[in-house]
CSV table of C-alpha atoms and ligand atoms in Angstrom, one decimal:
chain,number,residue,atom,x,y,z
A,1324,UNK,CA,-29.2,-39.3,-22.6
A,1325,UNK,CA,-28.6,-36.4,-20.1
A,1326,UNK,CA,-30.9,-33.9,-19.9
A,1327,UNK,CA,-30.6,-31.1,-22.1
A,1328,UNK,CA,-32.5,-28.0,-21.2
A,1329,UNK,CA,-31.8,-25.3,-22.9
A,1330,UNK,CA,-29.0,-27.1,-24.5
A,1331,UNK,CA,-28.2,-29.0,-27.9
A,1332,UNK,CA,-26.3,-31.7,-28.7
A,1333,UNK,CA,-25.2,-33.3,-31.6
A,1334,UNK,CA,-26.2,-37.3,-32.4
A,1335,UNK,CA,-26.2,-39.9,-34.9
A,1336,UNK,CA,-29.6,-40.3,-36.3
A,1337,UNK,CA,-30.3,-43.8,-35.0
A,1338,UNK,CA,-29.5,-43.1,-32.1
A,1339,UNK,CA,-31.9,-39.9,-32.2
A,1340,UNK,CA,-35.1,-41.6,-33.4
A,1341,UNK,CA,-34.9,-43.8,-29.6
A,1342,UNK,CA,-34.7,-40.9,-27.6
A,1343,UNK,CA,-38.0,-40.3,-25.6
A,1344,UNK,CA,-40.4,-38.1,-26.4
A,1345,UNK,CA,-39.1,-35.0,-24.6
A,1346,UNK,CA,-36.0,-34.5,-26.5
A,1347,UNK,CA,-36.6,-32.4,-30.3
A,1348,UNK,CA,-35.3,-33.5,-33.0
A,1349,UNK,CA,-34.3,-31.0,-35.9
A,1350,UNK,CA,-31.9,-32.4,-39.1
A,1351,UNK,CA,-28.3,-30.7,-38.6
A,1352,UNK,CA,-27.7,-29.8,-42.6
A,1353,UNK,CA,-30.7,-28.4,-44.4
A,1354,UNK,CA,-29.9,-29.7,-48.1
A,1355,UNK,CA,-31.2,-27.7,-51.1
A,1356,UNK,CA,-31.0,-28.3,-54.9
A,1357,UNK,CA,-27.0,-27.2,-55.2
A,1358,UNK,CA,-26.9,-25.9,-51.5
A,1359,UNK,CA,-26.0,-27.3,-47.7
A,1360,UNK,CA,-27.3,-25.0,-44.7
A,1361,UNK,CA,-25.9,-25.9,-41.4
A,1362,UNK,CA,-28.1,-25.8,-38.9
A,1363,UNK,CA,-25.7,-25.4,-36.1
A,1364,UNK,CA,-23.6,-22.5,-37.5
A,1365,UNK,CA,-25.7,-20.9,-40.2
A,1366,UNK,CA,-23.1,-21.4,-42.9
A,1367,UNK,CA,-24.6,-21.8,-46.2
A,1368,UNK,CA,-22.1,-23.7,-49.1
A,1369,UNK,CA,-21.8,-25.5,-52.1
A,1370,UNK,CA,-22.3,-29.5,-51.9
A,1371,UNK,CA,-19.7,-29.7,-54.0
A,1372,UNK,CA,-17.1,-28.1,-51.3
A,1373,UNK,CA,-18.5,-30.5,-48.7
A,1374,UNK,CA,-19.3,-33.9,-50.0
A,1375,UNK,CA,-17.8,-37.1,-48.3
A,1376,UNK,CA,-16.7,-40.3,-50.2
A,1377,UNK,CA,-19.6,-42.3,-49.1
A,1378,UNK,CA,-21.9,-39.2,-51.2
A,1379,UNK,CA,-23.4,-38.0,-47.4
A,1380,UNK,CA,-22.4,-34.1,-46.4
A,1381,UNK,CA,-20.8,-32.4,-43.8
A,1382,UNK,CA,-20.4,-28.8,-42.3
A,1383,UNK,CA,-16.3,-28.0,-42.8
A,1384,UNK,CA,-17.5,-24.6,-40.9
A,1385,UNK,CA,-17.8,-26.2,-37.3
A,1386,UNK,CA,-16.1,-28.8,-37.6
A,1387,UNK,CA,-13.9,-28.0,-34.4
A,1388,UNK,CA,-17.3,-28.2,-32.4
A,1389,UNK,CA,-17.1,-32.2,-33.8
A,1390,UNK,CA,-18.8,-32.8,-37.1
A,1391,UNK,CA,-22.5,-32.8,-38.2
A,1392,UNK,CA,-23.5,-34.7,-41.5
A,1393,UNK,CA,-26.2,-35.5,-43.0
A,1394,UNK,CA,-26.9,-38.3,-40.7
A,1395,UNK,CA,-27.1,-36.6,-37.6
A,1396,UNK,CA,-29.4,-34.6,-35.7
A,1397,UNK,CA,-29.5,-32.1,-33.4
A,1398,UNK,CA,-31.3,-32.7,-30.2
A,1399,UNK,CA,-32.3,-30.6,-27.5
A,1400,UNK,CA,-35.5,-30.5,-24.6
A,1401,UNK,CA,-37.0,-26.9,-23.8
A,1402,UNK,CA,-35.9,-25.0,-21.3
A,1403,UNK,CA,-37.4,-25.4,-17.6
A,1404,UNK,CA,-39.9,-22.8,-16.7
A,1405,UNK,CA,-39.1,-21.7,-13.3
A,1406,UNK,CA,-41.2,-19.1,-10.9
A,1407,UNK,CA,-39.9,-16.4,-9.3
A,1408,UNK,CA,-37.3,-17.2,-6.4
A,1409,UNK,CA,-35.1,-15.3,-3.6
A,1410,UNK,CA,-31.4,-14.4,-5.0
A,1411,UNK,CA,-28.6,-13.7,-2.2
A,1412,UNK,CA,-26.9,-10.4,-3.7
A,1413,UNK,CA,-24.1,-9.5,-1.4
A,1414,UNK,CA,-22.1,-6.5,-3.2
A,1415,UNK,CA,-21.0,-4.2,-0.7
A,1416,UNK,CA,-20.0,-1.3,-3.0
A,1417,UNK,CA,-21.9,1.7,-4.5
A,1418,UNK,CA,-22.4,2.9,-7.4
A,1419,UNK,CA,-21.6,6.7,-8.4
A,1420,UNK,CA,-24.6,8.4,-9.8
A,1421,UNK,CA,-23.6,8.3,-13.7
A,1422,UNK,CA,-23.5,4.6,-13.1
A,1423,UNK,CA,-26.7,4.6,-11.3
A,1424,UNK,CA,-28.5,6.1,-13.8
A,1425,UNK,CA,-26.9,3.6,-16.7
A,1426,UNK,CA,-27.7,0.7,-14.4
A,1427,UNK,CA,-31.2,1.9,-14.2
A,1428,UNK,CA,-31.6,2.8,-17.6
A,1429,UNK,CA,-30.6,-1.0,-18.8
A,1430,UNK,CA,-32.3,-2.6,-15.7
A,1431,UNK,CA,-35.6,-0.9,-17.0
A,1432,UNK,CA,-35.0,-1.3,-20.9
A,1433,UNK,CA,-35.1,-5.3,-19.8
A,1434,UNK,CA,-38.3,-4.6,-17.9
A,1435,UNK,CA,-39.8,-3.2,-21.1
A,1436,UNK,CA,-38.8,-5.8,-23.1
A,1437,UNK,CA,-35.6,-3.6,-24.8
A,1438,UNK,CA,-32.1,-4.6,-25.6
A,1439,UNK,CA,-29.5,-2.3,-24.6
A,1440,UNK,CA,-26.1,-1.2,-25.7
A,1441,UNK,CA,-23.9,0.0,-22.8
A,1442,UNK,CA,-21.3,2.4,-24.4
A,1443,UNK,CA,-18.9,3.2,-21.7
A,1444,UNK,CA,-15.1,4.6,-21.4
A,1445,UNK,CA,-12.7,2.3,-20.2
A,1446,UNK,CA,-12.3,2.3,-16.9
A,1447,UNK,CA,-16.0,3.3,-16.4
A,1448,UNK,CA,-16.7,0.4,-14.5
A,1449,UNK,CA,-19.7,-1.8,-16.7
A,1450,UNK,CA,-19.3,-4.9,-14.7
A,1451,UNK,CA,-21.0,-3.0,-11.8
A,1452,UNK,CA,-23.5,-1.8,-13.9
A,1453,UNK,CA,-24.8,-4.8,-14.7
A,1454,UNK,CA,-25.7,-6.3,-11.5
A,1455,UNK,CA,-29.7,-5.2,-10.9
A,1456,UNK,CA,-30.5,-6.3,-14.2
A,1457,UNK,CA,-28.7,-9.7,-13.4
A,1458,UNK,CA,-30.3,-9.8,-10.0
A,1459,UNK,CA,-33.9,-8.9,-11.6
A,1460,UNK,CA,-34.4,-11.9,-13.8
A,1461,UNK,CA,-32.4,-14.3,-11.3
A,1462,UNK,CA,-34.8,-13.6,-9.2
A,1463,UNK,CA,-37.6,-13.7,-11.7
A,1464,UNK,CA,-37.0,-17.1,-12.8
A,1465,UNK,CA,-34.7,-16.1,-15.6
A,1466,UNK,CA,-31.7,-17.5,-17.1
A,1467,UNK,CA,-29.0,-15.6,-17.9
A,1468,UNK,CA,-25.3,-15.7,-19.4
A,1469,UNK,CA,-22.9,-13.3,-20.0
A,1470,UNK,CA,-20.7,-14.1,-23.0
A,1471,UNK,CA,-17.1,-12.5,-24.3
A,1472,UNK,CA,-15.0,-13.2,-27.2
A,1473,UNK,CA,-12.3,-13.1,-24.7
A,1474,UNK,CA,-11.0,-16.0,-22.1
A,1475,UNK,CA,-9.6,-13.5,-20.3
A,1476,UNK,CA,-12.5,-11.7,-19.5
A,1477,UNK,CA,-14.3,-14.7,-19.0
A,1478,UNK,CA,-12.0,-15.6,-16.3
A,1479,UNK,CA,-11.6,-12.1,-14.6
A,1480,UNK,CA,-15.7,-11.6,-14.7
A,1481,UNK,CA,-15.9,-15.0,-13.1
A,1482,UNK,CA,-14.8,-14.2,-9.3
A,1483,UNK,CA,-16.4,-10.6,-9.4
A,1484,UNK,CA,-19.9,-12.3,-10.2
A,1485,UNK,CA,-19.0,-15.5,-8.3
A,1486,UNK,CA,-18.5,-12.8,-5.2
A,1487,UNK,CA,-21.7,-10.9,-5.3
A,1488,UNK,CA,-24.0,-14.3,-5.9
A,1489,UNK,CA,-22.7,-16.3,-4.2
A,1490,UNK,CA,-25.3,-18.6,-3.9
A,1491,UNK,CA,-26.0,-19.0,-7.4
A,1492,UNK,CA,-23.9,-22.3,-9.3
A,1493,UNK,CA,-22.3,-19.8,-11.7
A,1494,UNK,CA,-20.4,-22.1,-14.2
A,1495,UNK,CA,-17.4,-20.7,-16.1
A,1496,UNK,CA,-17.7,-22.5,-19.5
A,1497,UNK,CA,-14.7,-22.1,-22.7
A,1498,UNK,CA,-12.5,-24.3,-24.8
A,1499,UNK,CA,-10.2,-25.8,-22.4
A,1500,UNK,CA,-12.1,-25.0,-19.1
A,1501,UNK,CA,-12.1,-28.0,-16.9
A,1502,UNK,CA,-15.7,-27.1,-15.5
A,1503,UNK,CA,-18.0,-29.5,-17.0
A,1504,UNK,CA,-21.6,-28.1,-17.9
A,1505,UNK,CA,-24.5,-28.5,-15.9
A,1506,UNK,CA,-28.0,-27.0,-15.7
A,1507,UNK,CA,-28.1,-23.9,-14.0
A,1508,UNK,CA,-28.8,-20.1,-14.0
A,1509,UNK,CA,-25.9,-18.0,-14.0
A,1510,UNK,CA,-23.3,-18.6,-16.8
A,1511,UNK,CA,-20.4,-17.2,-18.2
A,1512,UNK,CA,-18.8,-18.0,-21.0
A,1513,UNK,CA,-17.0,-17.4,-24.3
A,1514,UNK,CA,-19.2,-16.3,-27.3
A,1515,UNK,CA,-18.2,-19.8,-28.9
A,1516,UNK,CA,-19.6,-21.9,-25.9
A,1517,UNK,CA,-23.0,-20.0,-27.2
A,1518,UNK,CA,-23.0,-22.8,-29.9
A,1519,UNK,CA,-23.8,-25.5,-27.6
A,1520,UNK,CA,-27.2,-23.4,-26.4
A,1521,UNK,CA,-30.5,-23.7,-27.8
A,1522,UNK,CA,-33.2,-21.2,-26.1
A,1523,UNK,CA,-32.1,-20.9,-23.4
A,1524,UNK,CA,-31.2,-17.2,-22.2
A,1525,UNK,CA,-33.6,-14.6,-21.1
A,1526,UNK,CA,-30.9,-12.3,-20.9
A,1527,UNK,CA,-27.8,-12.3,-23.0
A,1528,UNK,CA,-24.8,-10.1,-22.1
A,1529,UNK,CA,-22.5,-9.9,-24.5
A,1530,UNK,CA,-18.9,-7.8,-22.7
A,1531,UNK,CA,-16.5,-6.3,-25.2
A,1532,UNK,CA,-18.9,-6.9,-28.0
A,1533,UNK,CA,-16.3,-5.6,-30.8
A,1534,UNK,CA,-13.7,-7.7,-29.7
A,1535,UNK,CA,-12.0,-10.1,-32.3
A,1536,UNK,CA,-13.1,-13.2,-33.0
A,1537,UNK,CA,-16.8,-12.2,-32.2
A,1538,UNK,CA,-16.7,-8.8,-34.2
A,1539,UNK,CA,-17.6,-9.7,-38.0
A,1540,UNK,CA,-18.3,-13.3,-37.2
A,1541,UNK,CA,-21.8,-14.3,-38.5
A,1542,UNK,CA,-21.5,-17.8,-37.0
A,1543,UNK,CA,-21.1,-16.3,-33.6
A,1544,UNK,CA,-24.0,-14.2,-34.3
A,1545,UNK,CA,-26.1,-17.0,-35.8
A,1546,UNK,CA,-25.3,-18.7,-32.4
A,1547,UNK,CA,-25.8,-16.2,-30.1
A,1548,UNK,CA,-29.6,-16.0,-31.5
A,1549,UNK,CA,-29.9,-19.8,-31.7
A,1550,UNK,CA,-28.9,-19.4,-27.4
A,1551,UNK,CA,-31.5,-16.8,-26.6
A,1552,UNK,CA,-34.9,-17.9,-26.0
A,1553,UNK,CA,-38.0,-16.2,-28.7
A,1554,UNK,CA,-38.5,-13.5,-26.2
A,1555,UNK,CA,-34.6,-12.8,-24.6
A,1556,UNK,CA,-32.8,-9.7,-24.3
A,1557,UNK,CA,-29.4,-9.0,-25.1
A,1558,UNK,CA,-27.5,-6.5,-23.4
A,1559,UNK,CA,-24.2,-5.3,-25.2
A,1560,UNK,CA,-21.3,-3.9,-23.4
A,1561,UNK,CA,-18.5,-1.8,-25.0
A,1562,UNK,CA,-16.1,1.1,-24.7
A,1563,UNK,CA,-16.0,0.9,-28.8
A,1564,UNK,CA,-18.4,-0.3,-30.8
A,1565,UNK,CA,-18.0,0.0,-34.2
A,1566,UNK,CA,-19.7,1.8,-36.6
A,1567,UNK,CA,-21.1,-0.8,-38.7
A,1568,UNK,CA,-22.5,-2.6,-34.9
A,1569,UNK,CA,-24.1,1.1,-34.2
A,1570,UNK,CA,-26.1,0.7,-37.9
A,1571,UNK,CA,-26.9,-2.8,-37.0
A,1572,UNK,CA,-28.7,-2.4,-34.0
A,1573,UNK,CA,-29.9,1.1,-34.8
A,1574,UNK,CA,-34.0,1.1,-34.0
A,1575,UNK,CA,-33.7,-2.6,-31.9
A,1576,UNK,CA,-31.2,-1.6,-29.1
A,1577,UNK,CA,-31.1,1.4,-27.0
A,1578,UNK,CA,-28.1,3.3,-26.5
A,1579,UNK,CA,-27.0,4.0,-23.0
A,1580,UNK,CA,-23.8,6.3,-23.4
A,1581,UNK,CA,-21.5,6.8,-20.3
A,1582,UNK,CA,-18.5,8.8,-20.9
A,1583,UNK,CA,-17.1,9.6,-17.5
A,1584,UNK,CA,-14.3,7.1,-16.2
A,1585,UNK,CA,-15.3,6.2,-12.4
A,1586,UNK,CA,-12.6,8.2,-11.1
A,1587,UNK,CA,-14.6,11.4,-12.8
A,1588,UNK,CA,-10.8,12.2,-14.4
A,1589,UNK,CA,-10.7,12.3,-18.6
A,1590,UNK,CA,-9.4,9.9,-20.9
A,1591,UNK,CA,-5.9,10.4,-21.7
A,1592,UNK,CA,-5.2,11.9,-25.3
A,1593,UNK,CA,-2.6,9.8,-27.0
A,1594,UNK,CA,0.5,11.8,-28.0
A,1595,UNK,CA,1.3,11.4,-32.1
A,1596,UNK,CA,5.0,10.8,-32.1
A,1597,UNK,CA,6.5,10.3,-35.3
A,1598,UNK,CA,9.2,7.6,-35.4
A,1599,UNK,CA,10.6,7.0,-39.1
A,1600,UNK,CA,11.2,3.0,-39.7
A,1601,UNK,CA,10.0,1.9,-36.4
A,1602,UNK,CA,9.8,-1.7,-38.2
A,1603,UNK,CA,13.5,-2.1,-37.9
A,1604,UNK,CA,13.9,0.0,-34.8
A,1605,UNK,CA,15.9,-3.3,-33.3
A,1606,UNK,CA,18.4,-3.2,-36.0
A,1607,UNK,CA,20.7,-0.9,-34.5
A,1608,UNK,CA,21.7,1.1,-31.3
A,1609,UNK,CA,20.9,4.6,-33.5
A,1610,UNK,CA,17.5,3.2,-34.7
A,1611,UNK,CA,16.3,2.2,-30.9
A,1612,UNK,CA,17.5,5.6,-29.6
A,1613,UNK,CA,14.3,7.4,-29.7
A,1614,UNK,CA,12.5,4.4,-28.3
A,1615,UNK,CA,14.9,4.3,-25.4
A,1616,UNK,CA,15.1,8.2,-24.4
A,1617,UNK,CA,11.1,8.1,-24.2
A,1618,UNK,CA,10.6,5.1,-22.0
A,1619,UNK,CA,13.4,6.5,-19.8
A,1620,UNK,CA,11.3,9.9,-19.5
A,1621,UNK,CA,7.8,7.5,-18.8
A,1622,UNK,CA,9.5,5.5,-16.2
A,1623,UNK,CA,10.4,8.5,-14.2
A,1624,UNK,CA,6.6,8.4,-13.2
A,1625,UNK,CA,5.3,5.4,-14.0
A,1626,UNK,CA,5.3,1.6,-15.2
A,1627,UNK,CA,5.1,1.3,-19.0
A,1628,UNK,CA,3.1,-1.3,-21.0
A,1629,UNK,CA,4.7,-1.4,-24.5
A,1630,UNK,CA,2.1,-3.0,-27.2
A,1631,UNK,CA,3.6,-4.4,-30.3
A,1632,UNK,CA,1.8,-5.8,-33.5
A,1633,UNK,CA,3.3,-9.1,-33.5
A,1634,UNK,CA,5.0,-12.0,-31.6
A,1635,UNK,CA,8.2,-12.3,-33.6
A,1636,UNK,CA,8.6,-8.0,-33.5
A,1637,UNK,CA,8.1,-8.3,-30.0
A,1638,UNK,CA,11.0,-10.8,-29.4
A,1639,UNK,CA,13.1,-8.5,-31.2
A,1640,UNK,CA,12.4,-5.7,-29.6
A,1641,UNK,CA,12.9,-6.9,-26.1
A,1642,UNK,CA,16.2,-8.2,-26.9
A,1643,UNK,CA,17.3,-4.8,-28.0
A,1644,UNK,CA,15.7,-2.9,-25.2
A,1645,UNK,CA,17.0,-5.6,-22.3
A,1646,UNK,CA,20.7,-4.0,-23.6
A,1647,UNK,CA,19.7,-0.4,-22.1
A,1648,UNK,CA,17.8,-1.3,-18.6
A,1649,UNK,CA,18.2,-4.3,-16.0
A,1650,UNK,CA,16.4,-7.5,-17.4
A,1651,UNK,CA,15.0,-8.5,-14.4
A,1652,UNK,CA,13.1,-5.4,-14.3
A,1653,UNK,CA,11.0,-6.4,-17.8
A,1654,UNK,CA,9.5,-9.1,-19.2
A,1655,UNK,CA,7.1,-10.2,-22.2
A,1656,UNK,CA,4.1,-11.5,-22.5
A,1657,UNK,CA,1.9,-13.2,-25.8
A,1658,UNK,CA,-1.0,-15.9,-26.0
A,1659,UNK,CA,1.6,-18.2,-26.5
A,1660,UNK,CA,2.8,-17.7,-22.8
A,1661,UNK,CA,1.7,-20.1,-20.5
A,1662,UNK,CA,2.6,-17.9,-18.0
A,1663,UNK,CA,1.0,-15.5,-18.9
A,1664,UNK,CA,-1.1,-14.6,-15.8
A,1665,UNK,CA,1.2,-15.3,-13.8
A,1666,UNK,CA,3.1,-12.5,-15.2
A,1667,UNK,CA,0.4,-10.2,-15.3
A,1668,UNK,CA,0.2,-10.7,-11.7
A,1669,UNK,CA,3.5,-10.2,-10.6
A,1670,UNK,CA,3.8,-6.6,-12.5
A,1671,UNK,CA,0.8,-5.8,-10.9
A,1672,UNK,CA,2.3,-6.5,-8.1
A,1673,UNK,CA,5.4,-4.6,-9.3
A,1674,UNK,CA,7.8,-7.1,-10.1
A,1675,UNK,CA,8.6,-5.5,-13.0
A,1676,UNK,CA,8.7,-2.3,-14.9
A,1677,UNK,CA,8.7,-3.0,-18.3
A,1678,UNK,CA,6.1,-4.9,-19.8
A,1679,UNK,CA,5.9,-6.3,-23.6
A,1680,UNK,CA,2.9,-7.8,-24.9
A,1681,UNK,CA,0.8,-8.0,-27.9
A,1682,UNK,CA,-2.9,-7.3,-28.1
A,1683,UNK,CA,-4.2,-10.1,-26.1
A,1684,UNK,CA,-3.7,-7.1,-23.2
A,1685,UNK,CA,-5.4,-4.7,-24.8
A,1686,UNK,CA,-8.5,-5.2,-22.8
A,1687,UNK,CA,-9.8,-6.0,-19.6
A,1688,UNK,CA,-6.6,-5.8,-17.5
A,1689,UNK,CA,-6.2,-2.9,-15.1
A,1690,UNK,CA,-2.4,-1.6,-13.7
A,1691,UNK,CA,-2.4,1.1,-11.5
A,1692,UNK,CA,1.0,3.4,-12.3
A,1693,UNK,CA,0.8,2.6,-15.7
A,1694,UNK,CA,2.5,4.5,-19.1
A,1695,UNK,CA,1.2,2.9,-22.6
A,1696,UNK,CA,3.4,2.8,-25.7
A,1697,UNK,CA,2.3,1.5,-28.7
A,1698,UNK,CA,4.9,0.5,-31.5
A,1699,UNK,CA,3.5,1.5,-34.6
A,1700,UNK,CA,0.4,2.3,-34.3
A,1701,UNK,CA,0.1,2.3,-38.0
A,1702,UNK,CA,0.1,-1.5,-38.2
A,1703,UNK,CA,-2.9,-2.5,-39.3
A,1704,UNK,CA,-4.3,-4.8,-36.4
A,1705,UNK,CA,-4.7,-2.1,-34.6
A,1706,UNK,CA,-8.2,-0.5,-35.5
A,1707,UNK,CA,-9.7,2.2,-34.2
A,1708,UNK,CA,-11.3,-0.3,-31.6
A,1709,UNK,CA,-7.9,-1.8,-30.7
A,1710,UNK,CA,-6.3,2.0,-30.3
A,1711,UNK,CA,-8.4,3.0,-27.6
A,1712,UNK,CA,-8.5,0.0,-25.8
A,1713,UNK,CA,-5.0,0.1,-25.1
A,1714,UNK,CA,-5.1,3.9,-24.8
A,1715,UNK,CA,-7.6,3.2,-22.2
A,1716,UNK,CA,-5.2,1.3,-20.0
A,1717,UNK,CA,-4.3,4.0,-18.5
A,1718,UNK,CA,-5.0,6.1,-15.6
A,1719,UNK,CA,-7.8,3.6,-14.8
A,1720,UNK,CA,-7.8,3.6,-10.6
A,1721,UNK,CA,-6.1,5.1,-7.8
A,1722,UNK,CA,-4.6,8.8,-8.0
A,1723,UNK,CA,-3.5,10.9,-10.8
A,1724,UNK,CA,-0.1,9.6,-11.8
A,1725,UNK,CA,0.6,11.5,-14.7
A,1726,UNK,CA,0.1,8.6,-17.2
A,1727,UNK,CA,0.7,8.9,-20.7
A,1728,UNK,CA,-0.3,7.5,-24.3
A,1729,UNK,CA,2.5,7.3,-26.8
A,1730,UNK,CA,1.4,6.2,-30.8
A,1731,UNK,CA,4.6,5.8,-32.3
A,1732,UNK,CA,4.0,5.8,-36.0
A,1733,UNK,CA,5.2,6.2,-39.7
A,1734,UNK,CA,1.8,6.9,-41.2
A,1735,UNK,CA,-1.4,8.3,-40.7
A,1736,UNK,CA,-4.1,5.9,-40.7
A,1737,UNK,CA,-7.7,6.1,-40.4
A,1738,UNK,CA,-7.5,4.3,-37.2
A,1739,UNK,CA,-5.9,6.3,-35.5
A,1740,UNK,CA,-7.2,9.9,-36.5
A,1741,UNK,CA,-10.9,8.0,-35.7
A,1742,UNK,CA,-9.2,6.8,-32.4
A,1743,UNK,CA,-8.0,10.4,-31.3
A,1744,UNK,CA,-11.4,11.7,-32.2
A,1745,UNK,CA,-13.0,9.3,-30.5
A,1746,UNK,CA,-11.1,9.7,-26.9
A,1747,UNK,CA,-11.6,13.8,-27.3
A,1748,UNK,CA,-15.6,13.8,-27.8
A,1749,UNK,CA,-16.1,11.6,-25.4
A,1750,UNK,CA,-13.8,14.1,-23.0
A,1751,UNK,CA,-16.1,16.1,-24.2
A,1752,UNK,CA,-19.4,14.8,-23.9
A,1753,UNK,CA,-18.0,13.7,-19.9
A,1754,UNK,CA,-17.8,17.8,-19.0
A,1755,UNK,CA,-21.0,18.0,-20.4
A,1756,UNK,CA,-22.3,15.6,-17.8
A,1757,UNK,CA,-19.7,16.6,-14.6
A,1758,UNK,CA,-21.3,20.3,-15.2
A,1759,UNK,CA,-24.9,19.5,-15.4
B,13,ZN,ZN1,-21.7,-25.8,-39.2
């Protein structure tokens, strides 16, 4: 058996009882009178819903992960205790004093044996913010992985951490990642990986904490604790959390707010623009008219991002609006696109000018010249969280280019009355800070 530090695994029982002495052995499903517990994801359910021909149990919940029954166990070693060690830190940039004092703030809630929550504007630049608390424990022996709900951001954090340690063996772990695992000290990886960790972390960063599928998903969070050691820290990063996060952590995490973008310049306010039946806006040249004089007025200035609710909408739509412009300046993007990146790329690099896609950019991505429409931004996948996200796409980096925010909408929501309020006081609490 390899070694598993840190790590757990899941094996047949026979095989379990002949593993040497350093390996722990716990049973994967806790039974109960009427009850199965898996030990693995936390789920609790009926034996009834789970019960295999031969009369044994297994967990339906985790299945994908492979499958635990009632003959198997789950086997891991503690993890190695190391001493304190030099870490090469090469970053070459500097921080801007609201970040400094953030990074600071974190770096010695970590030293005091705090968890932190990092609330900070898009475009505020949190990666940065994190590197003396990562260099600390590196270099105090510790082991430490940052986790997101998102591949994305998995593989755009990679090279950024990669560059400023680059002598650590940072390993970039998710589903179909062809990296295969081995021990180390740096890791990132997506929250689900966290299921294959047993005590391992001293310090647990968890980016865009309020991002779907971790957000509401108590076996994520029944993993994530399972990952950090007795004693580890968690550091939370997000430009939304959501209320219900906020009275979840409230008295165990400390809240470090930072509501000025790196650039010093405010959020941009989305503009409410009513636009009756925007469901069928495809249908007909009238319908798409309004769509069409506003992104004509946008691309005067800048690139425009248009977000849409789903796939099949968003085929529809581009098809209509490919009529009205040249079609080799726009393209579309979904997490069904294999090419995906590739596309991102080449409208960064200004291939294109028109840009369709779905949710799956509403975070971690950065264009410079950049307008944001959203198409119906009464839909309800887009939350609050979701609003400002995209909202926050732009003005992110360079010069002022006079980016704007578009909701199209046929409704008032919730969502996007909290997401308006949201963007204006924290505007609002960022002049408090430029002026003191
Ligand atoms: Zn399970």
């Amino acid at each position: 058996m390899e070694e598993l530090h840190g790590r757990q695994k899941v094996v047949q029982k026979a095989e379990g009882v002949l593993l040497d002495d350093s390996y722990q052995l716990k049973e994967a499903l806790q039974l109960t009178t009427t009850k199965v517990i898996c030990q693995r994801c936390g789920s609790r359910f009926s034996k009834e819903e789970s019960r295999l021909p031969n009369q044994d149990y297994y967990c339906p919940y985790c299945i994908q992960l492979g499958r635990v029954t009632g003959q198997s166990y789950l086997v891991f070693q503690e993890e190695k205790t190391r001493n304190t060690r030099p870490v090469t830190f090469t970053w070459q940039g500097t921080l801007t004093p609201a970040q400094e004092e953030v990074s600071q703030h974190i770096l010695e809630n970590y030293q005091h044996n705090k968890n932190s929550l990092v609330w900070a504007v898009t475009g505020s630049g949190k990666t940065e913010m994190i590197f003396a608390v990562l260099r600390y424990c590196l270099q105090n022996g510790g082991r430490v992985a940052i986790a997101s709900p998102r591949i994305d951001v998995c593989r755009e954090l990679y090279p950024r951490i990669h560059e400023v340690f680059p002598k650590e063996q940072t390993l970039l772990l998710y589903g179909d990642s062809n990296e295969a695992y081995r021990y180390n000290a740096l890791t990132i990886c997506t929250t689900h990986q966290l299921f294959h960790f047993y005590r391992a972390f001293d310090l647990l960063i968890v980016d865009e904490i309020d991002a779907f599928p971790y957000d509401g998903d108590t076996r994520l969070a029944f993993a994530q604790k399972n990952a950090l050691k007795k004693k580890g820290k968690l550091i939370y990063l997000s430009a939304t959390p959501p209320i219900h996060l906020l009275k979840a952590i409230e008295g165990t995490f400390c809240i470090e707010k930072l509501p000025l973008r790196f650039h010093k310049r405010p959020l941009v306010v989305p503009q409410l623009v009513w636009y009756e039946q925007w469901q069928y806006c495809y249908q007909s040249n009238w319908k798409i008219r309004k769509l069409i004089t506003y992104l004509k007025k946008l691309l005067c200035d800048n690139d425009v991002l248009i977000f849409c609710p789903s796939i099949r909408y968003m085929q529809k739509l581009y098809k209509k609006v490919r009529q009205f412009f040249n079609p080799q300046e726009m393209t579309s993007v979904s997490s069904q696109d294999e090419l995906r990146e590739e596309k991102v790329q080449s409208m960064r690099e200004g291939a294109y000018r028109i840009l369709f896609c779905t949710t799956i950019l509403e975070r971690g991505v950065t264009f410079e010249h950049i307008s944001v429409i959203i198409m119906g931004a009464n839909h309800k996948i887009f939350r609050k969280s979701v609003l400002v996200q995209m909202a926050g796409r732009v003005d992110r980096k360079g010069d002022y280019q006079h980016g704007q925010v578009l909701f199209f909408y046929d409704q008032q929501t919730q969502a996007i009355r909290d997401a308006c309020e949201e963007i204006k006081k924290m505007n609002c609490l960022a002049k408090e800070w430029l002026s003191r």
